[in-house]
């Protein structure tokens, strides 16, 4: 079952296009990464999903409910962390959990208190006195405390320290393994790579990829580093078609491998190579290619 | 759900409302205490001057006559520009908090991350606003009664008469607040919303004052909210200004509903 479905979702801001013809389907229990450079339409999509923006064309559904018309019902089981989080200056974690608990009609003080302890957030410190990272923690606690079926997080690790990021990743993995769905946007590729089951890539408001990380990895090229022997005549070396050399630093060459590893091994056996290393599939380069491609290509 | 939202709103407004109410009570007490002491001086010399007559007419919205009666004295306490400024300021400050203030500060994203409809938030905010307005004018009335009592036996007006004035003032407060809700629903910036509403209210006040002296202004005076708040007539005739109050309530209902409909349909952009 798909928790999030968008069909030809389009949002325009006057003449400016926010997103165009977006078709997404996010299955239940998945860690779904939503990638794209700044201004690509990630936040616009998320704001449509939580009912803050009205689609210009097409539609978006969460749990089968229309995100605009039934926005308040949708959010009963959604935890949302905005990208540019702003909280009421007078709010403390304890007061926030009481108020949000009343609005949600359930007691959040226990689960929220546990999260606050885990994230190291003082329950009685008010937002006015919090650092940016602490505010982000409070935002996460408020999004997570009611253990929603769907978590929508807009760049959640912004302003979190690496230790806290790891805690959050672990938390999100635990939630996903318990059947909850996590939809989060990021422009940090490594984050998506180490966390997500699947990723969609957005560029200039259009979807340019939507695949499992496994499929993306299979398509991603490996980085090959070759160091030639001192005696090698570099200008006489003929590089095979499956190797795309993108950098030459004296005797050290960097290339991406477009074919099977065995072909490279066979070819390199007859070459004056001093050292050869074959890296993991390079998703970063793949993502960058998507970012740079013209939409629709 | 309702309790949570009301708790949030009260948490944000109680201090400002209390300060406005105390200021209102203090000012009303002061005016009710001081004004009767100027009664004779005003009736004797000052009222002979055209300028003073005109000033009273502009302020009270009707002819004062040749003598200052207790009704005029009591009316001044309820149309004094500082009193009106306090009432407007509280109403404008409250009603531009949401949506314009919440959008401006970006907190609306967190608010609408919760399972609540926009209409519900708008309605609950409005309930707290209406109650805060009641508190404001009721404490103002209390201040006025205390000031009158301290000033001695020369204030023969019954509290019942003043209550009608206060209810009429409350209707004016609701109308100003409804203008503020409509402008707030259309705006992403609180400062801009406050400026626009204050401009509208000030223009309304000036139009009503001008209409007392200037023919062309008189023909469009019905557009002024202030035109439907005339304490001196209430105190002299001791009758309920039903028509004036109905106009204010009708205007409020239309503007408030328009604000609710716009807010329910608009995009919320905080960037």
XYZ file of C-alpha atoms in Angstrom, chain B residues 19-138:
120
model
C -1.727 45.273 30.596
C -4.208 46.808 28.139
C -7.067 46.208 30.588
C -5.159 47.765 33.487
C -4.255 50.762 31.339
C -7.893 51.068 30.321
C -9.088 50.825 33.929
C -6.533 53.365 35.073
C -7.413 55.801 32.308
C -11.156 55.425 32.820
C -10.766 55.910 36.570
C -8.684 59.006 35.977
C -11.140 60.487 33.465
C -14.188 59.682 35.608
C -12.461 61.253 38.600
C -11.091 64.368 36.911
C -13.709 65.343 34.314
C -16.531 66.249 36.772
C -14.165 68.692 38.434
C -13.887 70.621 35.164
C -17.637 70.688 34.655
C -18.220 74.233 35.877
C -15.145 75.670 34.197
C -16.095 74.106 30.878
C -19.747 75.197 31.072
C -18.850 78.723 32.074
C -16.139 79.943 29.797
C -14.842 77.373 27.411
C -18.117 76.264 25.943
C -18.723 79.773 24.635
C -15.798 79.295 22.279
C -16.711 77.919 18.837
C -13.490 75.958 18.722
C -14.327 74.063 21.933
C -17.889 73.467 20.787
C -16.549 72.097 17.517
C -14.036 69.904 19.291
C -16.767 68.368 21.464
C -19.001 67.899 18.467
C -16.220 66.171 16.555
C -15.411 63.940 19.483
C -18.936 63.085 20.609
C -20.569 63.040 17.203
C -23.425 65.370 18.181
C -24.202 68.890 19.468
C -23.255 69.383 23.106
C -25.531 72.356 23.811
C -24.905 75.364 26.002
C -24.174 73.500 29.220
C -22.123 70.487 30.097
C -24.414 67.947 31.675
C -23.268 64.737 33.431
C -23.959 62.834 30.199
C -21.346 64.862 28.312
C -18.827 64.352 31.094
C -19.449 60.618 31.147
C -19.333 60.423 27.337
C -15.940 62.079 27.129
C -14.517 59.273 29.233
C -15.688 56.783 26.599
C -14.721 58.676 23.432
C -11.422 60.076 24.640
C -8.859 59.426 21.873
C -6.526 57.611 24.265
C -9.359 55.289 25.368
C -10.229 54.559 21.756
C -6.553 54.092 20.887
C -6.233 51.518 23.682
C -9.298 49.618 22.497
C -8.159 49.653 18.879
C -4.588 48.755 19.744
C -5.637 45.699 21.745
C -8.023 44.571 19.020
C -5.534 45.143 16.195
C -2.652 43.546 18.079
C -4.745 40.479 18.903
C -6.376 39.964 15.519
C -3.210 40.340 13.448
C -1.383 37.668 15.506
C -3.011 34.973 13.438
C -2.732 34.404 10.509
C -0.412 37.317 9.572
C 1.758 37.129 12.704
C 2.079 33.346 12.614
C 2.969 33.386 8.909
C 5.407 36.248 9.450
C 7.206 34.417 12.280
C 7.030 31.058 10.513
C 5.363 29.394 13.504
C 2.287 28.582 11.445
C 4.161 25.616 9.945
C 4.387 24.016 13.369
C 0.794 24.919 14.192
C -0.539 23.323 11.029
C 1.655 20.297 11.455
C -1.051 19.423 13.974
C -4.340 17.742 13.027
C -6.435 20.898 13.084
C -8.346 22.691 10.377
C -7.707 26.314 9.558
C -11.333 27.180 10.223
C -11.130 25.708 13.694
C -7.973 27.636 14.551
C -9.531 30.851 13.234
C -12.730 30.266 15.201
C -10.975 29.376 18.461
C -8.636 32.350 18.175
C -11.700 34.522 17.639
C -13.434 33.142 20.733
C -10.427 34.057 22.882
C -10.309 37.469 21.182
C -13.990 38.141 21.942
C -13.485 37.157 25.580
C -10.361 39.326 25.845
C -12.371 42.269 24.473
C -15.054 41.694 27.078
C -12.415 41.661 29.802
C -10.956 44.888 28.412
C -14.199 46.867 28.369
C -15.492 45.333 31.619
